[in-house]
């Protein structure tokens, strides 16, 4: 018997449905529980964390760099100021495809290989997240307009208007002011953590000269601004702001008119001029020629411009006044004379006969005088006036290198002067120990004789010669040169002589150097004040015992250097000057007129009458900075 056919089992279907319903409800409840748990975790447990992250995405703290302090001369003339500069910058974190972005930017503004290379170095160097990286500065109005129109398709690109350093007088103050340029990772690594915070958002840093030495004063204190931004980084509103503290202005001791007179007096010749007020150490002029245009370095000098400077045979980037080491020649004879007098190896009455050479006992070598036929009988006064080498050969040999070294150090020769600039050269004031260490050889009598006329191993900077001259003008009172008021620590005592009248007698001899019988008589023609001076001629190369020195047959760069040191007025000195003219041949005729123009610029008023300025700071109040029309002023 066949079983009946069942078409539908309602009981079985009901059971399957019930199971599925229970599973579905369970899954819904489970997923709802997970969702609620996750929401609880995010909204309650992790609330503070995600609120902070959200605020960090929406609210950003941006540093505001402080305006850099102005630099003026002693009369308030602006030497370094700040001018607005529009720069193209990229926030790397927002840029996306950087190569494509740079290619697009290259279609809108001119970007050369140097710009791209500097950008690549800056973006790969250590930097803060979301900190804009400069691509190019000095944008024109047309370039700014093109970028603004295409801003919507340039993610991460922004145009900033920042004040940048500007030097209105260009090369005139290039070596003394120095320049600022882009701050880099090495600069930040050398700073303390607190200093790094103060340089947040700062693009520029003092690199050389006054800008470097007084960086802390000129920089100021960074400010901060909290801003709310959208997803594209665009600022919606400013929430809070702490303004920056501007850098302090710096009033230098330099005088524009003296600096300009010194630069123009050198003409197209290579050389240096340093002028100091011996009354307080104020540096009135600090010139190294040729100079360079510091404005080219501020936002990054191009390869072509830098190569032109670097390959220039005249070396315009070299600071001759601060770092140039030259044989001082006869300019140190007054200081050596003071040493000989105080050590008792000579006096004003002692005289010798000069046949045109000096010869040690049992030595066939003749040390020649510049005057081949000699000066005849000379005492110390005439030896200074006519720059008699033979007299100083004899005196220097009797004095000896040890005492010579000690006395010359008192005049700052062979030592740092203490000026408020970095990287000053000490020159060389040789000694027995120095030669043994530097050359590995003993000291010979001939070395002493050469040193006694400022030749041989002896080297000095123009700054050292100006300082030594100022000390001589002060009758031994120490002078520490300063540009901005500060000085580096040096320890040197006043030079106290056994007979203080020797200072005045040496001044009288230096005054006669500019007289009818002196080697610098040309510089005192029609002068309205008495000046004391000493000319010098330093050999660039040695002449053999039996060779004749013929200037006309020498290449220009093998000619002697011309030097001059002087101070005036002779009775109450208010300026001491050192002049170096490379390959200028004769100190009296080449460097002398330069020194005269510098002293005239300081001592004479606009009517050409003697009017000695006051010591710096004696005036009732400091003058306000003055802007001048500098069109055509920059050489």
Coordinates of C-alpha atoms in Angstrom, one line a residue, residues 1-569:
X1 CA 0.0 0.0 0.0
X2 CA 1.5 3.3 -1.1
X3 CA 2.1 6.3 1.4
X4 CA 0.2 9.5 0.8
X5 CA 2.3 12.2 -1.0
X6 CA 3.0 15.3 1.2
X7 CA 3.4 18.5 -0.8
X8 CA 4.2 20.9 2.1
X9 CA 5.6 20.3 5.6
X10 CA 4.3 23.3 7.6
X11 CA 5.8 22.2 10.8
X12 CA 9.3 21.9 9.4
X13 CA 9.2 25.2 7.7
X14 CA 8.0 26.8 11.0
X15 CA 10.9 25.3 12.8
X16 CA 13.5 26.6 10.2
X17 CA 11.9 30.1 10.3
X18 CA 12.1 30.2 14.1
X19 CA 15.8 29.3 14.0
X20 CA 16.5 31.9 11.4
X21 CA 14.6 34.5 13.3
X22 CA 16.5 33.8 16.5
X23 CA 19.9 33.9 14.7
X24 CA 18.9 37.1 12.9
X25 CA 17.8 38.8 16.1
X26 CA 20.9 37.6 17.8
X27 CA 23.1 39.0 15.0
X28 CA 21.2 42.3 15.0
X29 CA 21.5 42.6 18.7
X30 CA 25.2 41.6 18.6
X31 CA 26.0 44.1 15.9
X32 CA 24.0 46.8 17.7
X33 CA 25.9 46.0 20.8
X34 CA 29.2 46.3 19.0
X35 CA 28.2 49.5 17.4
X36 CA 27.0 50.9 20.7
X37 CA 30.2 49.7 22.4
X38 CA 32.3 51.4 19.7
X39 CA 30.3 54.6 19.9
X40 CA 30.8 54.5 23.7
X41 CA 34.5 54.0 23.2
X42 CA 34.9 56.8 20.7
X43 CA 32.4 59.2 22.3
X44 CA 33.1 58.6 26.0
X45 CA 36.4 56.8 26.6
X46 CA 38.4 58.4 23.7
X47 CA 36.6 61.7 23.7
X48 CA 39.5 63.9 24.8
X49 CA 41.9 62.2 22.4
X50 CA 39.8 62.6 19.3
X51 CA 38.8 66.1 20.3
X52 CA 42.5 67.0 20.4
X53 CA 43.1 65.4 17.0
X54 CA 40.1 67.2 15.5
X55 CA 41.3 70.5 16.9
X56 CA 44.8 69.8 15.6
X57 CA 43.3 69.3 12.1
X58 CA 41.1 72.3 12.4
X59 CA 43.1 74.6 14.7
X60 CA 46.8 75.2 13.9
X61 CA 49.4 77.3 15.8
X62 CA 51.6 79.3 13.4
X63 CA 54.7 81.2 14.3
X64 CA 55.0 84.8 13.4
X65 CA 58.6 85.9 12.8
X66 CA 59.6 89.2 14.3
X67 CA 60.7 92.2 12.2
X68 CA 64.4 92.4 12.3
X69 CA 65.9 95.5 14.0
X70 CA 67.2 98.3 11.8
X71 CA 70.9 99.2 11.6
X72 CA 71.9 102.9 11.3
X73 CA 75.1 104.8 11.3
X74 CA 76.0 107.2 14.2
X75 CA 73.9 109.9 12.6
X76 CA 70.8 107.8 12.1
X77 CA 71.3 107.1 8.4
X78 CA 69.7 103.7 7.5
X79 CA 72.3 101.1 6.6
X80 CA 70.0 98.0 6.8
X81 CA 66.2 97.9 6.8
X82 CA 63.4 95.6 5.9
X83 CA 61.3 95.6 2.7
X84 CA 58.3 93.5 1.7
X85 CA 59.1 90.5 -0.5
X86 CA 56.5 88.2 -2.1
X87 CA 57.6 84.6 -2.0
X88 CA 56.3 81.4 -3.5
X89 CA 56.0 78.6 -0.9
X90 CA 54.8 75.0 -0.8
X91 CA 53.4 73.1 2.1
X92 CA 54.7 69.7 1.3
X93 CA 52.1 67.9 3.4
X94 CA 49.3 69.4 1.2
X95 CA 51.1 69.2 -2.2
X96 CA 50.3 65.7 -3.2
X97 CA 52.2 64.9 -6.4
X98 CA 55.1 67.3 -5.9
X99 CA 56.8 66.7 -9.3
X100 CA 53.6 67.5 -11.1
X101 CA 53.0 70.6 -8.9
X102 CA 56.5 71.9 -9.6
X103 CA 56.0 71.3 -13.3
X104 CA 52.8 73.3 -13.2
X105 CA 54.4 76.1 -11.2
X106 CA 57.2 76.3 -13.8
X107 CA 54.6 77.2 -16.4
X108 CA 53.3 80.1 -14.3
X109 CA 56.6 81.6 -13.0
X110 CA 60.2 81.4 -14.0
X111 CA 62.0 78.6 -12.0
X112 CA 65.7 78.0 -12.9
X113 CA 67.8 75.1 -11.9
X114 CA 69.2 77.0 -8.8
X115 CA 65.7 77.6 -7.5
X116 CA 64.7 73.9 -7.8
X117 CA 68.0 72.8 -6.3
X118 CA 67.6 75.1 -3.3
X119 CA 64.0 74.0 -2.8
X120 CA 65.0 70.3 -2.9
X121 CA 67.7 70.9 -0.2
X122 CA 65.2 72.8 2.0
X123 CA 62.4 70.3 1.8
X124 CA 64.7 67.3 2.6
X125 CA 66.4 69.1 5.4
X126 CA 65.1 68.9 9.0
X127 CA 62.1 71.1 9.3
X128 CA 58.8 71.3 11.2
X129 CA 55.7 69.6 9.8
X130 CA 53.4 71.8 7.8
X131 CA 56.1 74.5 7.6
X132 CA 56.0 76.1 4.2
X133 CA 59.2 75.6 2.1
X134 CA 60.3 78.5 0.0
X135 CA 60.5 77.9 -3.8
X136 CA 61.4 81.4 -5.1
X137 CA 61.3 85.0 -3.8
X138 CA 61.1 88.4 -5.4
X139 CA 57.9 87.6 -7.3
X140 CA 56.7 90.3 -9.7
X141 CA 53.1 91.6 -9.7
X142 CA 52.4 89.7 -12.9
X143 CA 53.7 86.4 -11.4
X144 CA 51.6 87.0 -8.3
X145 CA 48.5 87.5 -10.4
X146 CA 49.1 84.3 -12.5
X147 CA 49.5 82.3 -9.3
X148 CA 46.4 83.8 -7.7
X149 CA 44.2 83.0 -10.7
X150 CA 45.4 79.4 -10.7
X151 CA 45.4 78.9 -6.9
X152 CA 42.5 76.4 -7.0
X153 CA 44.5 73.8 -8.9
X154 CA 47.8 74.3 -6.9
X155 CA 47.3 72.4 -3.7
X156 CA 49.7 73.4 -0.9
X157 CA 50.9 76.5 -2.8
X158 CA 50.8 79.8 -1.0
X159 CA 52.2 83.3 -1.6
X160 CA 53.7 85.0 1.5
X161 CA 54.5 88.6 2.0
X162 CA 57.5 88.7 4.4
X163 CA 59.9 91.5 5.2
X164 CA 63.3 90.7 3.9
X165 CA 66.6 92.4 4.7
X166 CA 67.7 95.2 2.4
X167 CA 71.0 97.1 2.3
X168 CA 70.4 100.4 0.6
X169 CA 74.1 101.2 0.2
X170 CA 75.1 97.9 -1.4
X171 CA 78.8 97.3 -1.5
X172 CA 79.7 100.4 0.5
X173 CA 79.2 98.6 3.8
X174 CA 79.2 95.0 2.6
X175 CA 82.2 93.7 4.5
X176 CA 81.3 95.3 7.8
X177 CA 77.6 94.8 7.9
X178 CA 77.7 91.4 6.4
X179 CA 74.4 89.9 5.3
X180 CA 71.6 87.6 6.4
X181 CA 70.4 84.6 4.4
X182 CA 68.1 81.5 4.8
X183 CA 68.4 79.7 8.1
X184 CA 69.3 76.1 7.7
X185 CA 69.4 72.8 9.7
X186 CA 73.0 73.4 10.8
X187 CA 72.0 76.7 12.4
X188 CA 69.1 75.2 14.3
X189 CA 71.2 72.2 15.5
X190 CA 73.7 74.6 17.0
X191 CA 71.0 76.3 19.1
X192 CA 69.5 75.4 22.4
X193 CA 65.9 74.2 22.5
X194 CA 64.7 77.6 23.7
X195 CA 66.6 79.3 20.9
X196 CA 65.0 76.9 18.4
X197 CA 61.6 77.9 19.6
X198 CA 62.4 81.6 19.2
X199 CA 63.4 80.9 15.6
X200 CA 60.1 79.1 14.7
X201 CA 58.8 80.6 11.5
X202 CA 62.0 82.6 11.0
X203 CA 63.5 82.3 7.5
X204 CA 66.6 84.5 7.9
X205 CA 69.7 84.4 10.1
X206 CA 72.7 86.7 10.4
X207 CA 75.5 85.1 8.5
X208 CA 78.5 87.4 8.5
X209 CA 79.7 90.8 9.9
X210 CA 77.5 92.9 12.2
X211 CA 74.4 90.9 11.2
X212 CA 76.1 87.8 12.7
X213 CA 77.7 89.3 15.8
X214 CA 74.5 91.1 16.9
X215 CA 72.1 88.4 15.8
X216 CA 70.5 88.0 19.2
X217 CA 69.8 91.7 19.5
X218 CA 68.5 92.2 15.9
X219 CA 66.3 89.1 15.7
X220 CA 63.7 89.8 18.3
X221 CA 61.2 87.3 19.8
X222 CA 58.8 85.1 17.8
X223 CA 55.0 85.5 18.1
X224 CA 52.3 83.0 17.6
X225 CA 48.8 82.9 16.0
X226 CA 46.1 80.2 16.4
X227 CA 44.1 79.9 13.3
X228 CA 41.1 77.7 12.2
X229 CA 41.5 76.2 8.8
X230 CA 39.4 74.1 6.4
X231 CA 40.4 70.8 4.9
X232 CA 42.5 72.5 2.3
X233 CA 44.5 74.4 4.9
X234 CA 42.9 77.7 4.1
X235 CA 42.6 80.0 7.1
X236 CA 39.0 80.6 8.1
X237 CA 39.5 82.8 11.2
X238 CA 42.1 83.8 13.7
X239 CA 41.3 82.4 17.2
X240 CA 44.2 83.9 19.2
X241 CA 47.3 85.9 18.5
X242 CA 50.5 86.8 20.4
X243 CA 52.3 89.5 18.5
X244 CA 56.1 89.1 18.0
X245 CA 58.6 91.4 19.7
X246 CA 60.6 93.3 17.0
X247 CA 64.3 93.1 17.1
X248 CA 66.1 96.1 18.6
X249 CA 67.5 98.7 16.4
X250 CA 71.3 99.0 16.3
X251 CA 73.0 102.4 16.1
X252 CA 76.6 101.8 14.9
X253 CA 79.6 104.1 15.6
X254 CA 80.4 104.1 11.8
X255 CA 80.1 107.4 10.0
X256 CA 78.5 107.4 6.6
X257 CA 80.6 110.4 5.4
X258 CA 83.9 108.9 6.6
X259 CA 83.0 105.4 5.2
X260 CA 82.1 106.9 1.8
X261 CA 85.3 109.1 1.8
X262 CA 87.4 106.0 2.4
X263 CA 85.7 103.9 -0.2
X264 CA 86.0 106.6 -2.9
X265 CA 89.6 107.5 -2.0
X266 CA 90.7 104.0 -2.7
X267 CA 89.2 104.3 -6.2
X268 CA 89.4 101.1 -8.2
X269 CA 92.4 99.9 -6.3
X270 CA 92.4 96.8 -4.0
X271 CA 92.9 97.6 -0.4
X272 CA 91.5 98.4 3.0
X273 CA 90.9 101.4 5.3
X274 CA 90.1 101.3 9.0
X275 CA 89.5 104.6 11.0
X276 CA 89.2 104.6 14.8
X277 CA 88.4 107.4 17.2
X278 CA 91.1 106.8 19.8
X279 CA 89.1 108.6 22.5
X280 CA 86.6 105.8 22.8
X281 CA 87.5 103.1 20.3
X282 CA 84.6 103.9 17.9
X283 CA 85.2 102.5 14.4
X284 CA 84.4 105.4 12.1
X285 CA 85.2 103.6 8.8
X286 CA 85.7 100.0 7.9
X287 CA 86.3 99.4 4.2
X288 CA 87.6 96.5 2.2
X289 CA 87.7 97.0 -1.5
X290 CA 86.5 95.5 -3.8
X291 CA 83.2 94.7 -2.1
X292 CA 80.1 92.7 -3.0
X293 CA 76.4 93.3 -3.2
X294 CA 74.9 91.8 0.0
X295 CA 71.4 92.0 -1.3
X296 CA 72.1 89.1 -3.7
X297 CA 72.7 86.7 -0.7
X298 CA 69.5 87.4 1.3
X299 CA 67.1 85.2 -0.5
X300 CA 69.7 82.9 -2.1
X301 CA 72.4 84.0 -4.6
X302 CA 72.3 82.5 -8.0
X303 CA 74.9 80.2 -9.3
X304 CA 76.0 82.7 -11.9
X305 CA 76.4 85.5 -9.5
X306 CA 78.3 83.4 -6.9
X307 CA 80.6 82.0 -9.5
X308 CA 81.4 85.5 -10.8
X309 CA 82.4 86.5 -7.2
X310 CA 84.3 83.3 -6.5
X311 CA 86.2 83.4 -9.8
X312 CA 87.0 87.1 -9.6
X313 CA 90.8 87.4 -9.4
X314 CA 90.3 90.5 -7.1
X315 CA 88.5 88.3 -4.5
X316 CA 85.7 90.6 -3.6
X317 CA 84.3 88.2 -0.9
X318 CA 87.5 88.5 1.1
X319 CA 87.5 90.9 4.0
X320 CA 90.9 92.5 3.7
X321 CA 90.4 94.9 6.7
X322 CA 89.6 92.0 9.1
X323 CA 91.4 89.0 7.7
X324 CA 94.0 90.3 5.3
X325 CA 97.5 89.6 6.6
X326 CA 100.2 91.9 5.2
X327 CA 103.8 92.8 6.1
X328 CA 103.3 96.1 8.0
X329 CA 106.6 97.5 6.8
X330 CA 107.8 100.8 8.2
X331 CA 104.4 101.6 9.7
X332 CA 105.4 99.8 12.9
X333 CA 108.7 101.8 13.3
X334 CA 107.1 104.2 15.8
X335 CA 106.0 101.3 18.0
X336 CA 109.3 99.6 17.7
X337 CA 111.0 102.9 18.5
X338 CA 109.0 103.2 21.7
X339 CA 110.0 99.6 22.6
X340 CA 113.7 100.4 22.0
X341 CA 113.5 103.6 24.1
X342 CA 111.7 101.8 27.0
X343 CA 114.1 98.9 26.9
X344 CA 117.1 101.2 27.0
X345 CA 118.7 100.0 23.8
X346 CA 118.5 103.5 22.2
X347 CA 117.7 107.1 23.1
X348 CA 116.9 110.3 21.2
X349 CA 120.5 111.4 21.2
X350 CA 122.1 108.2 20.0
X351 CA 123.0 108.2 16.3
X352 CA 124.6 105.9 13.8
X353 CA 126.1 106.2 10.4
X354 CA 124.1 104.7 7.6
X355 CA 126.1 103.8 4.5
X356 CA 123.0 102.2 2.8
X357 CA 123.2 98.8 4.5
X358 CA 123.6 97.0 7.8
X359 CA 126.0 94.2 8.4
X360 CA 126.4 91.9 11.4
X361 CA 129.9 91.2 12.8
X362 CA 131.6 88.3 11.0
X363 CA 128.7 88.0 8.5
X364 CA 129.2 89.0 4.8
X365 CA 125.4 89.5 4.2
X366 CA 124.3 93.1 3.9
X367 CA 120.8 94.1 4.9
X368 CA 120.0 97.0 2.6
X369 CA 118.4 100.3 3.3
X370 CA 115.6 101.5 1.0
X371 CA 117.9 104.4 0.1
X372 CA 120.8 102.7 -1.7
X373 CA 123.4 105.4 -0.9
X374 CA 122.3 105.6 2.7
X375 CA 121.1 108.5 5.0
X376 CA 124.4 109.4 6.5
X377 CA 124.3 110.0 10.3
X378 CA 120.9 109.6 11.7
X379 CA 119.3 109.6 15.2
X380 CA 116.0 108.1 16.1
X381 CA 114.0 111.2 15.2
X382 CA 115.5 111.4 11.7
X383 CA 115.2 107.6 11.4
X384 CA 111.4 107.9 11.8
X385 CA 111.1 110.9 9.6
X386 CA 113.0 109.4 6.7
X387 CA 112.2 105.8 7.5
X388 CA 115.8 104.8 7.8
X389 CA 115.9 101.0 7.8
X390 CA 119.6 100.7 8.9
X391 CA 118.9 102.5 12.2
X392 CA 116.0 100.1 13.0
X393 CA 118.1 97.1 11.9
X394 CA 120.7 98.0 14.5
X395 CA 118.1 98.9 17.2
X396 CA 116.0 95.8 16.6
X397 CA 119.1 93.5 16.8
X398 CA 120.0 95.0 20.1
X399 CA 116.3 94.7 21.3
X400 CA 116.0 91.1 20.4
X401 CA 113.0 89.2 19.2
X402 CA 111.7 88.3 22.7
X403 CA 111.4 91.9 23.9
X404 CA 110.2 92.9 20.4
X405 CA 107.4 90.3 20.6
X406 CA 106.3 91.4 24.1
X407 CA 106.1 95.1 23.2
X408 CA 104.3 94.6 19.9
X409 CA 101.7 92.5 21.7
X410 CA 100.9 95.5 23.9
X411 CA 100.0 97.3 20.7
X412 CA 97.6 94.5 19.7
X413 CA 99.9 93.2 16.9
X414 CA 99.8 89.5 16.7
X415 CA 96.6 89.4 18.8
X416 CA 92.9 89.8 18.5
X417 CA 91.9 93.5 18.9
X418 CA 88.6 92.6 20.5
X419 CA 86.4 94.2 17.8
X420 CA 82.7 93.1 17.8
X421 CA 83.1 90.9 14.7
X422 CA 83.7 87.2 14.3
X423 CA 86.6 85.6 12.4
X424 CA 89.2 88.2 13.0
X425 CA 92.7 87.2 12.0
X426 CA 95.5 87.6 14.6
X427 CA 98.1 88.2 12.0
X428 CA 101.6 87.0 13.1
X429 CA 104.0 88.6 15.6
X430 CA 106.8 86.0 15.3
X431 CA 108.8 84.7 18.2
X432 CA 111.3 81.9 18.7
X433 CA 108.6 79.6 19.9
X434 CA 106.3 80.5 17.0
X435 CA 109.0 79.7 14.4
X436 CA 109.8 76.4 16.0
X437 CA 106.2 75.4 16.1
X438 CA 105.2 76.7 12.6
X439 CA 108.3 76.1 10.6
X440 CA 110.2 73.5 12.6
X441 CA 113.4 75.6 12.5
X442 CA 115.3 77.7 15.0
X443 CA 115.3 81.5 15.1
X444 CA 118.2 83.3 13.4
X445 CA 119.6 86.8 13.8
X446 CA 118.5 87.6 10.3
X447 CA 114.9 86.9 11.3
X448 CA 115.2 89.5 14.0
X449 CA 116.6 92.1 11.6
X450 CA 113.8 91.5 9.1
X451 CA 111.2 91.8 11.8
X452 CA 112.7 95.1 13.0
X453 CA 111.4 96.8 9.8
X454 CA 108.0 95.0 9.7
X455 CA 109.1 92.4 7.2
X456 CA 110.0 88.7 7.4
X457 CA 107.5 86.6 9.2
X458 CA 105.7 89.6 10.7
X459 CA 102.1 90.0 9.3
X460 CA 99.3 92.4 10.5
X461 CA 95.8 93.2 9.5
X462 CA 94.7 96.8 8.6
X463 CA 92.5 96.6 11.7
X464 CA 95.5 95.8 13.9
X465 CA 97.5 98.6 12.4
X466 CA 94.7 101.1 13.1
X467 CA 94.4 99.9 16.7
X468 CA 98.2 100.1 17.2
X469 CA 98.1 103.7 15.8
X470 CA 95.2 104.6 18.1
X471 CA 97.2 103.3 21.1
X472 CA 100.2 105.4 20.1
X473 CA 98.0 108.4 19.7
X474 CA 96.6 107.8 23.2
X475 CA 100.2 107.6 24.6
X476 CA 99.8 104.0 25.6
X477 CA 96.2 103.9 26.8
X478 CA 94.6 100.8 25.4
X479 CA 92.0 101.1 22.6
X480 CA 89.5 98.3 22.0
X481 CA 87.8 99.0 18.7
X482 CA 84.0 98.7 18.5
X483 CA 81.3 99.1 15.8
X484 CA 78.1 98.6 17.8
X485 CA 79.1 99.3 21.4
X486 CA 80.1 95.8 22.5
X487 CA 83.6 94.4 22.6
X488 CA 85.1 90.9 22.8
X489 CA 87.0 90.3 26.0
X490 CA 90.7 91.1 25.8
X491 CA 93.2 91.7 28.5
X492 CA 95.9 94.3 27.8
X493 CA 97.3 96.9 30.1
X494 CA 98.1 100.5 29.5
X495 CA 101.7 100.8 28.2
X496 CA 103.5 102.6 30.9
X497 CA 107.0 103.8 29.9
X498 CA 110.0 104.6 32.0
X499 CA 109.9 108.1 30.5
X500 CA 106.4 109.2 29.5
X501 CA 107.9 112.1 27.5
X502 CA 108.9 109.6 24.9
X503 CA 105.2 109.5 23.7
X504 CA 105.2 113.2 22.8
X505 CA 108.7 113.0 21.3
X506 CA 107.5 110.1 19.0
X507 CA 104.4 112.2 18.1
X508 CA 106.7 115.1 17.1
X509 CA 108.8 112.7 14.9
X510 CA 105.6 111.4 13.2
X511 CA 104.4 115.0 12.6
X512 CA 107.7 115.7 10.9
X513 CA 107.1 112.7 8.6
X514 CA 104.5 114.9 7.0
X515 CA 106.9 117.8 6.9
X516 CA 109.4 119.0 4.2
X517 CA 111.9 116.2 4.9
X518 CA 109.4 113.4 5.6
X519 CA 108.3 110.5 3.5
X520 CA 104.6 111.5 3.7
X521 CA 104.9 115.2 3.0
X522 CA 102.4 115.1 0.1
X523 CA 99.5 114.2 2.4
X524 CA 99.9 117.4 4.6
X525 CA 99.7 120.0 1.8
X526 CA 97.3 122.8 2.7
X527 CA 96.1 120.9 5.8
X528 CA 94.2 122.8 8.4
X529 CA 95.4 120.6 11.3
X530 CA 98.6 119.0 12.4
X531 CA 98.8 115.3 11.7
X532 CA 101.2 112.6 12.8
X533 CA 101.9 109.8 10.3
X534 CA 104.2 107.0 9.2
X535 CA 104.3 105.6 5.7
X536 CA 105.3 102.0 4.8
X537 CA 106.2 100.0 1.8
X538 CA 105.9 96.2 2.1
X539 CA 107.6 93.9 -0.3
X540 CA 105.5 91.2 -1.9
X541 CA 108.6 89.1 -2.7
X542 CA 112.2 89.1 -1.7
X543 CA 115.0 90.7 -3.7
X544 CA 118.3 88.8 -3.9
X545 CA 121.5 90.1 -2.4
X546 CA 122.9 91.4 -5.7
X547 CA 119.7 92.0 -7.5
X548 CA 118.2 95.4 -8.4
X549 CA 114.5 96.1 -7.7
X550 CA 113.0 97.5 -10.9
X551 CA 109.3 98.4 -10.5
X552 CA 108.8 99.0 -14.3
X553 CA 109.6 95.4 -15.1
X554 CA 107.3 93.8 -12.5
X555 CA 103.8 92.5 -13.0
X556 CA 101.3 94.7 -11.3
X557 CA 100.4 92.2 -8.6
X558 CA 104.1 91.7 -7.7
X559 CA 104.6 95.4 -6.8
X560 CA 105.0 96.5 -3.2
X561 CA 102.0 97.1 -1.0
X562 CA 101.6 100.8 0.0
X563 CA 100.7 101.5 3.7
X564 CA 100.0 104.5 5.8
X565 CA 99.1 105.0 9.5
X566 CA 98.2 108.4 10.8
X567 CA 96.3 110.3 13.5
X568 CA 95.1 113.8 13.9
X569 CA 94.9 116.4 15.3

